[in-house]
Coordinates of C-alpha atoms in Angstrom, one line a residue:
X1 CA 1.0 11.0 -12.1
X2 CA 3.1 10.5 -9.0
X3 CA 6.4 8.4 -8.9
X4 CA 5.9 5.0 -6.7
X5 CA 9.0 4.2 -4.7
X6 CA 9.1 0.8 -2.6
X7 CA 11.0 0.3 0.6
X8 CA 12.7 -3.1 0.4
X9 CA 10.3 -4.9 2.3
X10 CA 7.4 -3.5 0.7
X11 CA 9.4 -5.4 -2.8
X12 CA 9.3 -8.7 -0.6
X13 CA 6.4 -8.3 0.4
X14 CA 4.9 -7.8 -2.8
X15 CA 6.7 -10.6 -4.4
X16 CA 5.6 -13.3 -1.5
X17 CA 1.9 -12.1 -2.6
X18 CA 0.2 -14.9 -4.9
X19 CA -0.1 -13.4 -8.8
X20 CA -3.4 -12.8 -8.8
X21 CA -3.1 -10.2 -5.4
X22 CA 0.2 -8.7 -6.7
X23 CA -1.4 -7.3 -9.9
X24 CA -4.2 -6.3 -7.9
X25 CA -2.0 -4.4 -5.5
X26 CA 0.2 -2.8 -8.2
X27 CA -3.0 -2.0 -10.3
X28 CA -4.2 -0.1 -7.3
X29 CA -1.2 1.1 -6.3
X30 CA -0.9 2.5 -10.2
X31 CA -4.3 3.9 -10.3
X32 CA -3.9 6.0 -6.8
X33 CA -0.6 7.7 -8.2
X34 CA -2.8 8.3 -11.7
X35 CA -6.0 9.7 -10.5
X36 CA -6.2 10.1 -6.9
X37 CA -8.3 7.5 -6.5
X38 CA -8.3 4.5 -4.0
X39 CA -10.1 3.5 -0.7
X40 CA -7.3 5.2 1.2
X41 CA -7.1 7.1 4.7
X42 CA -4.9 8.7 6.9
X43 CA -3.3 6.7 9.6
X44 CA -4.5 7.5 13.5
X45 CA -1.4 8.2 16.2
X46 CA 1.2 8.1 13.0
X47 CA 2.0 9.8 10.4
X48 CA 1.5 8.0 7.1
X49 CA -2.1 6.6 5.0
X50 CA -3.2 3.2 3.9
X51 CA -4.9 2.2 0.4
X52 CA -7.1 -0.9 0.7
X53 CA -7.5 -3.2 -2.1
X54 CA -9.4 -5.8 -1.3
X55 CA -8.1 -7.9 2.0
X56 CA -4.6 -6.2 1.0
X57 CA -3.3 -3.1 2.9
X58 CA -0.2 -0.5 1.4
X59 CA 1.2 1.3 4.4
X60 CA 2.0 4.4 2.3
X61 CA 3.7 8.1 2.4
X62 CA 3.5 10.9 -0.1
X63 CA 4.5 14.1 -0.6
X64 CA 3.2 16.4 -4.1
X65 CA 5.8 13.9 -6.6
X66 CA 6.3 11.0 -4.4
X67 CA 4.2 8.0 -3.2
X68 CA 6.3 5.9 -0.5
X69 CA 4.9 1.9 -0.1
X70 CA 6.1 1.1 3.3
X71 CA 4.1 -2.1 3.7
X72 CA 2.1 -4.4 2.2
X73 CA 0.3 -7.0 3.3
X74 CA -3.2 -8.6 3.6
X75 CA -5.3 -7.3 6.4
X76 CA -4.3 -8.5 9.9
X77 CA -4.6 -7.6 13.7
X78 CA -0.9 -6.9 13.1
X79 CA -0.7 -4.8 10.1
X80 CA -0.9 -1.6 11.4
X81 CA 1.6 -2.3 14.1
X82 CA 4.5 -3.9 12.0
X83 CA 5.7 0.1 10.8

């Protein structure tokens, strides 16, 4: 299992979620870092992946231990261009 670390803003952003889509984020979040497993893909023209769950995005890095939230948010023209 890999270690999740949060920027900051990735903790506001998370808690200005509704319930309901902040345990669906963590539990994805939770279950990439277990197994490997998520709708995720690397990012075109920057470094970096995202993990979709649902209409929510995690702007993530990782390395062999680490996984990195950047952002997250719900899935907007803008997303991809905040970070």
């Amino acid at each position: 299992m890999k270690t999740i670390v949060y920027t900051d803003i990735a903790v506001r952003q998370l808690g200005a979620l509704p319930d309901e889509a902040q345990e669906r984020v963590t539990e994805g979040i939770e279950r990439y870092a277990v197994s490997g497993h998520g709708d995720v893909k690397a990012l075109s023209g920057r470094s970096g992946y995202r993990l979709r769950i649902g209409s929510y995005r995690v702007i993530f890095d990782e390395d062999q231990a680490t996984i990195l939230a950047i952002y997250i948010g719900k899935r907007e023209t803008t997303t991809y261009r905040r970070n």
